[in-house]
CSV table of N, CA and C in Angstrom, one decimal:
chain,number,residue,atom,x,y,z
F,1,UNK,N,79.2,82.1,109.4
F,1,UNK,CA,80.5,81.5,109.7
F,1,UNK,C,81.2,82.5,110.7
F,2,UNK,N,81.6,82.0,111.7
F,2,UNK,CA,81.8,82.7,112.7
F,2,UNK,C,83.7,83.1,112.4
F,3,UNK,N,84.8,82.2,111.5
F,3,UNK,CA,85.7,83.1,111.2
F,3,UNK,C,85.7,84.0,110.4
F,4,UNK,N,84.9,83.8,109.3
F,4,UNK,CA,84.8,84.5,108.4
F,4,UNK,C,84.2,86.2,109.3
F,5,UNK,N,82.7,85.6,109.6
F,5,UNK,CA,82.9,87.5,110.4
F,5,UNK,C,83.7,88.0,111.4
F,6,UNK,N,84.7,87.6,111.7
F,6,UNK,CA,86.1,87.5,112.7
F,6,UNK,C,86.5,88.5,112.0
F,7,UNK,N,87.3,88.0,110.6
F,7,UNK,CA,88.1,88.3,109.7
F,7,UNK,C,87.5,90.0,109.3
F,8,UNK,N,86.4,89.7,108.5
F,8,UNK,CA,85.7,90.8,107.9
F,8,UNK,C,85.4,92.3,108.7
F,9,UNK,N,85.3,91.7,110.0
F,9,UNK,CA,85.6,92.6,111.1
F,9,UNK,C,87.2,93.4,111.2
F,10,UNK,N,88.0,92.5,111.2
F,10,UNK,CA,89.1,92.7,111.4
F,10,UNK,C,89.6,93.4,110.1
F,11,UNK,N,89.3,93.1,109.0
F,11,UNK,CA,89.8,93.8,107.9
F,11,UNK,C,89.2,95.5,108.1
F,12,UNK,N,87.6,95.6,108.4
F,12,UNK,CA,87.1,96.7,108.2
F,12,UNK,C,87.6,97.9,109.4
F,13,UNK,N,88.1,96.7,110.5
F,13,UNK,CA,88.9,97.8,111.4
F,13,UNK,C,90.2,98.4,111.0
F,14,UNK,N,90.8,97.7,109.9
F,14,UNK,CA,91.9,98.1,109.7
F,14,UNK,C,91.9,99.3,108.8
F,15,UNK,N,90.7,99.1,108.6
F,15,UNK,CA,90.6,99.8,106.7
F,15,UNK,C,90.4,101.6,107.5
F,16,UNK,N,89.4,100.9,108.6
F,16,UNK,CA,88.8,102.4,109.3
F,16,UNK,C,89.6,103.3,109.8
F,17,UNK,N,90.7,103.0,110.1
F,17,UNK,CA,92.3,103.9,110.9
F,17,UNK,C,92.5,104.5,109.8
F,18,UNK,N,93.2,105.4,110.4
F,18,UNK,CA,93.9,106.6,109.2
F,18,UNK,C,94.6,106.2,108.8
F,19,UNK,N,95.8,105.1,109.2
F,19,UNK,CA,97.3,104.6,108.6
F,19,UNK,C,96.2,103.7,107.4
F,20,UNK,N,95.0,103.0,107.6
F,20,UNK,CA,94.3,102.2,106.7
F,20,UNK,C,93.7,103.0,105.5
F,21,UNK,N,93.3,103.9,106.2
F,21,UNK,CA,92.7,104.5,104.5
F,21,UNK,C,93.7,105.4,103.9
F,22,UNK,N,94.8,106.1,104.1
F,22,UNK,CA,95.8,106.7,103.7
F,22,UNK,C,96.3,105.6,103.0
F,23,UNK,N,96.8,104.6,103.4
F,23,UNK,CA,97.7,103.2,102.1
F,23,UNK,C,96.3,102.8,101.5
F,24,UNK,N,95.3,102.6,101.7
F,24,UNK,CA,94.2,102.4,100.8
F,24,UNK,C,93.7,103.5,99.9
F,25,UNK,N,93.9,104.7,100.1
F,25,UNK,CA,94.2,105.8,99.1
F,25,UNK,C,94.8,105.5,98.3
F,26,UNK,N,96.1,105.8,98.5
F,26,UNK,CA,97.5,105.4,97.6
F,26,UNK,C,97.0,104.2,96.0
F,27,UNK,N,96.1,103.0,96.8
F,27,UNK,CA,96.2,102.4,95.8
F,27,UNK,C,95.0,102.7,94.2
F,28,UNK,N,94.2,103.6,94.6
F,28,UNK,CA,94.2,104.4,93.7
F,28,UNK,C,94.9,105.7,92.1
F,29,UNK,N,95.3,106.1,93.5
F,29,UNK,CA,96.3,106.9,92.4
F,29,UNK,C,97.7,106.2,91.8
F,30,UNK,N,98.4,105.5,92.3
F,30,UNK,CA,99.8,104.4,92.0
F,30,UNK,C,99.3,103.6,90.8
F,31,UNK,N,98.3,102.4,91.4
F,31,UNK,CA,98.6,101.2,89.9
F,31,UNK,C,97.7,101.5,89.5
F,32,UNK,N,96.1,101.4,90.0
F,32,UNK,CA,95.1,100.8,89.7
F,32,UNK,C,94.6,101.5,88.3
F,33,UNK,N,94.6,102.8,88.0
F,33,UNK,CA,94.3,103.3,86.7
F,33,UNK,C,95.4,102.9,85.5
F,34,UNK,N,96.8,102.6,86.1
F,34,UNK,CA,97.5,102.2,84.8
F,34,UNK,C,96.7,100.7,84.4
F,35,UNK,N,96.4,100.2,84.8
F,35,UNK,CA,96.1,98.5,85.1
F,35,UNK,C,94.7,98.6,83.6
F,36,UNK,N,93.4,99.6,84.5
F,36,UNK,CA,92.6,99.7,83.6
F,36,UNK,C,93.0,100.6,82.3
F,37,UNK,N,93.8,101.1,82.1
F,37,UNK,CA,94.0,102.1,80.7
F,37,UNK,C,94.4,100.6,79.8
F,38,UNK,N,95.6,100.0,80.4
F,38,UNK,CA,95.9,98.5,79.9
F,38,UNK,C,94.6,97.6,79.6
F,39,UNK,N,93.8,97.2,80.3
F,39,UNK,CA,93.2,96.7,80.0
F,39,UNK,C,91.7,97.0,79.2
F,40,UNK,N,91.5,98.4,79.3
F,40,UNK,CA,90.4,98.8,78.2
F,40,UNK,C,91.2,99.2,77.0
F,41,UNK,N,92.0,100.3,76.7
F,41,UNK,CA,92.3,100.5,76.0
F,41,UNK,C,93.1,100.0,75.0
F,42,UNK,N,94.0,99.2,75.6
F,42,UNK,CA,95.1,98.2,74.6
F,42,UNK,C,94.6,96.9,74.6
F,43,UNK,N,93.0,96.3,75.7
F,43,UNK,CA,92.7,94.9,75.9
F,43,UNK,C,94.0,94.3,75.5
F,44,UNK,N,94.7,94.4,77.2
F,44,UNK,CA,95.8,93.6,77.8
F,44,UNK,C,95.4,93.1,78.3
F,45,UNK,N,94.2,91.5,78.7
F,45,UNK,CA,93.8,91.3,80.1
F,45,UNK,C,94.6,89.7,80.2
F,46,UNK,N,95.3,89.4,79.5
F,46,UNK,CA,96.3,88.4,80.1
F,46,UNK,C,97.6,88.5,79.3
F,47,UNK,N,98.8,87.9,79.6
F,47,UNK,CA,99.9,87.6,79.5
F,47,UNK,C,99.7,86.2,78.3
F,48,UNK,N,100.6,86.3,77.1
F,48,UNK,CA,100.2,85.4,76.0
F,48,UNK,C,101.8,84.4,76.4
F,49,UNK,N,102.9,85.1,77.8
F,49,UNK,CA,103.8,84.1,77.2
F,49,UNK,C,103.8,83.4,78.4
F,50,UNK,N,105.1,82.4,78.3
F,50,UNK,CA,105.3,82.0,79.9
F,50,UNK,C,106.8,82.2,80.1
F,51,UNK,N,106.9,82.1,81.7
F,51,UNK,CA,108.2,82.4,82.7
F,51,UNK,C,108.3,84.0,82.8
F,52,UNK,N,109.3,83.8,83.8
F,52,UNK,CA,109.5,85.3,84.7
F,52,UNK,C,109.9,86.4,83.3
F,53,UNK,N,111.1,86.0,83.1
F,53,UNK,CA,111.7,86.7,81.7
F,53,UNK,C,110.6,87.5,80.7
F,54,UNK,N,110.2,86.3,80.3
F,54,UNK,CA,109.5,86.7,78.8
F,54,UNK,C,107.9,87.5,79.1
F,55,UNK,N,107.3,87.0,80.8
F,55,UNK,CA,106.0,87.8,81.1
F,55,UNK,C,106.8,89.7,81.7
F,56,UNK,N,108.4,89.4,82.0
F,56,UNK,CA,109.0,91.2,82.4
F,56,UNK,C,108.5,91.4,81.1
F,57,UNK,N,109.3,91.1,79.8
F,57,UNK,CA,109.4,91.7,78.7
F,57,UNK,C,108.1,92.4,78.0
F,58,UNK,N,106.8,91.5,78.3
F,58,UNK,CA,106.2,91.9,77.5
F,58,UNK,C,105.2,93.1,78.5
F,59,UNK,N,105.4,93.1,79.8
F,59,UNK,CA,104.6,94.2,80.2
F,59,UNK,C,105.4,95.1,80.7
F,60,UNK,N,106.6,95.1,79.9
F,60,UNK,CA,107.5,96.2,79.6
F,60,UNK,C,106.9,96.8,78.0
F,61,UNK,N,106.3,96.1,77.7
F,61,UNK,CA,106.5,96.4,76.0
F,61,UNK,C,105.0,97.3,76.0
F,62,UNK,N,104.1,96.6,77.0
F,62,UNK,CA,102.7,96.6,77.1
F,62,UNK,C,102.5,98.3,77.7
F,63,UNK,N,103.2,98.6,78.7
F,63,UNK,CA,103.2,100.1,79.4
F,63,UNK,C,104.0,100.8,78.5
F,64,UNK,N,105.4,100.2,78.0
F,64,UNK,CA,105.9,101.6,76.9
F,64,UNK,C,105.0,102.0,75.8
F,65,UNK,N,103.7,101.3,75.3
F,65,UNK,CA,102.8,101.1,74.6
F,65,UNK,C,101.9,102.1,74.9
F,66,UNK,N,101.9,102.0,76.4
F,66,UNK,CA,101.1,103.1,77.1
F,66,UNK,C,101.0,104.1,77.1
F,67,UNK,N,102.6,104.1,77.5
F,67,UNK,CA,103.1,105.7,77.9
F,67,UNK,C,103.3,106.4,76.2
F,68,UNK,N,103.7,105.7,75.3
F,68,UNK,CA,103.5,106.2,74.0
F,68,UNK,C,102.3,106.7,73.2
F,69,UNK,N,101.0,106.2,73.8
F,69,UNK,CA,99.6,106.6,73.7
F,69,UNK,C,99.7,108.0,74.9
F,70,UNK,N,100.0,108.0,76.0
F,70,UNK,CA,100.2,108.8,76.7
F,70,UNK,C,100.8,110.3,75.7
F,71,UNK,N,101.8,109.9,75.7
F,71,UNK,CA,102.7,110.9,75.0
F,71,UNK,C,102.2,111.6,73.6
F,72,UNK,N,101.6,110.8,73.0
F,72,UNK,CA,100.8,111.5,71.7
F,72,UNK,C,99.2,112.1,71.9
F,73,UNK,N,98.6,111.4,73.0
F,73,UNK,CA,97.9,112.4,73.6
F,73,UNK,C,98.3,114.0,73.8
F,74,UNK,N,99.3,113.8,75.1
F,74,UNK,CA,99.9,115.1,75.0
F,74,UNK,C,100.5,115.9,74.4
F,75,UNK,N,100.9,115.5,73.3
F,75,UNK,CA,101.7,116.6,72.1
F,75,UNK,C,100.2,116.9,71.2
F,76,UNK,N,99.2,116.6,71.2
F,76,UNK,CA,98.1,116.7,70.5
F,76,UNK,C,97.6,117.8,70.9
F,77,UNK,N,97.6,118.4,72.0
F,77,UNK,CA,97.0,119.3,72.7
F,77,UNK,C,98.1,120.8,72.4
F,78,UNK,N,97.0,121.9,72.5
F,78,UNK,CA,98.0,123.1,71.9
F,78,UNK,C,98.8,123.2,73.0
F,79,UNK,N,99.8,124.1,72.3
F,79,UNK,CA,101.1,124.5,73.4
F,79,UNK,C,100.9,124.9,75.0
F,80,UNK,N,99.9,125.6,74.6
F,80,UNK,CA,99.2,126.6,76.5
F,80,UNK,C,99.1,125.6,77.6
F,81,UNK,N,98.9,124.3,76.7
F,81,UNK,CA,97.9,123.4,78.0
F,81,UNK,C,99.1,122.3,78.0
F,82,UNK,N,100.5,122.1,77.5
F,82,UNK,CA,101.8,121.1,77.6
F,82,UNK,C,102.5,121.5,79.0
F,83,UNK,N,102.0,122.4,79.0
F,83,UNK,CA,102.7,123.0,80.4
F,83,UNK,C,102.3,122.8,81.6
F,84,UNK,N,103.4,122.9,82.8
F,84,UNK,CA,102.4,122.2,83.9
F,84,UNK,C,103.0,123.9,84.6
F,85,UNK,N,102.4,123.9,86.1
F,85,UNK,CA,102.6,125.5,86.8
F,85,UNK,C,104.0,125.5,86.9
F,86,UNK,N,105.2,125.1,86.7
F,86,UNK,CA,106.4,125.0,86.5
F,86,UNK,C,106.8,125.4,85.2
F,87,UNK,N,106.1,125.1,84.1
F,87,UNK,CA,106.7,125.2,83.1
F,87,UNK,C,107.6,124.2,81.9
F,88,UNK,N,107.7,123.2,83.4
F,88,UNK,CA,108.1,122.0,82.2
F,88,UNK,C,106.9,121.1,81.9
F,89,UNK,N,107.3,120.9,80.4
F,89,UNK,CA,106.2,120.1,79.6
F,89,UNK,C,105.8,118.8,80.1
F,90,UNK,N,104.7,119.0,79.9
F,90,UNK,CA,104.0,117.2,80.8
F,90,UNK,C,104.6,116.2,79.7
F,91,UNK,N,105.0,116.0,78.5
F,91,UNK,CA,106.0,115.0,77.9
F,91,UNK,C,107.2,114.7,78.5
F,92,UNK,N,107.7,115.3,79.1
F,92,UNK,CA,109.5,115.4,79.4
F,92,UNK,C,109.0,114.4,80.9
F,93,UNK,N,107.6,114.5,81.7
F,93,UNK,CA,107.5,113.9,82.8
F,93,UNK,C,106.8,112.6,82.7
F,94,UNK,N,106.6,112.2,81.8
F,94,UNK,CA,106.4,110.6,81.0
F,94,UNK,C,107.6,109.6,81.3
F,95,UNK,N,107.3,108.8,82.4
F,95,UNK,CA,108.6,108.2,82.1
F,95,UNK,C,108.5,106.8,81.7
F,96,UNK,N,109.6,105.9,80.7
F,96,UNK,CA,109.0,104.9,80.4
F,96,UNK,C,109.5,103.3,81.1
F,97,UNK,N,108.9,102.7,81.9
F,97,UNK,CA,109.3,101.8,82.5
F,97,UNK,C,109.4,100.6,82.3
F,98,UNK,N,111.1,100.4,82.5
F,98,UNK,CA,112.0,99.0,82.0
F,98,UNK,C,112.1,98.1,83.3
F,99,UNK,N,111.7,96.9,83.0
F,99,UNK,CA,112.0,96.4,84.2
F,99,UNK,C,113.6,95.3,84.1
């Protein structure tokens, strides 16, 4: 199909630029690991309610869930290793997100 290899073209050129793999970087380290921690570890892989409202609430509830498994990870670990090269505790830089 002659649009389709148009397109596929056209995407792989974009991907190949530096501005393209630099934002295609990004999406690595940003969502994509919170997404799978959700979804292997808490099997969150859909939304149980409906409307805008009630699907905020619950993957509000679903990441503070997260970050609270996050956070007892980290207090589990001895004192030496809570620290980052700064000195403030990797807990205190847990933040928990409300939408």
């Amino acid at each position: 199909n002659a649009n389709w290899e148009y397109f596929k073209n056209k995407a792989k050129e974009q991907l190949s630029s530096e501005v393209g793999q630099s934002i295609y970087a990004q999406r690595k380290i940003d969502v994509e690991p919170i997404f799978a921690d959700l979804k292997v570890h808490l099997s969150f892989n859909r939304l149980s309610v409906r409307g805008l409202e009630n699907a905020k609430i619950e993957i509000g509830l679903a990441l503070m869930s997260n970050n609270l498994a996050e956070l007892a990870r980290l207090l589990s670990y001895p004192a030496e290793y809570q620290k980052n090269t700064i000195g403030i505790p990797y807990f205190m830089e847990i933040s928990i997100v409300f939408f």
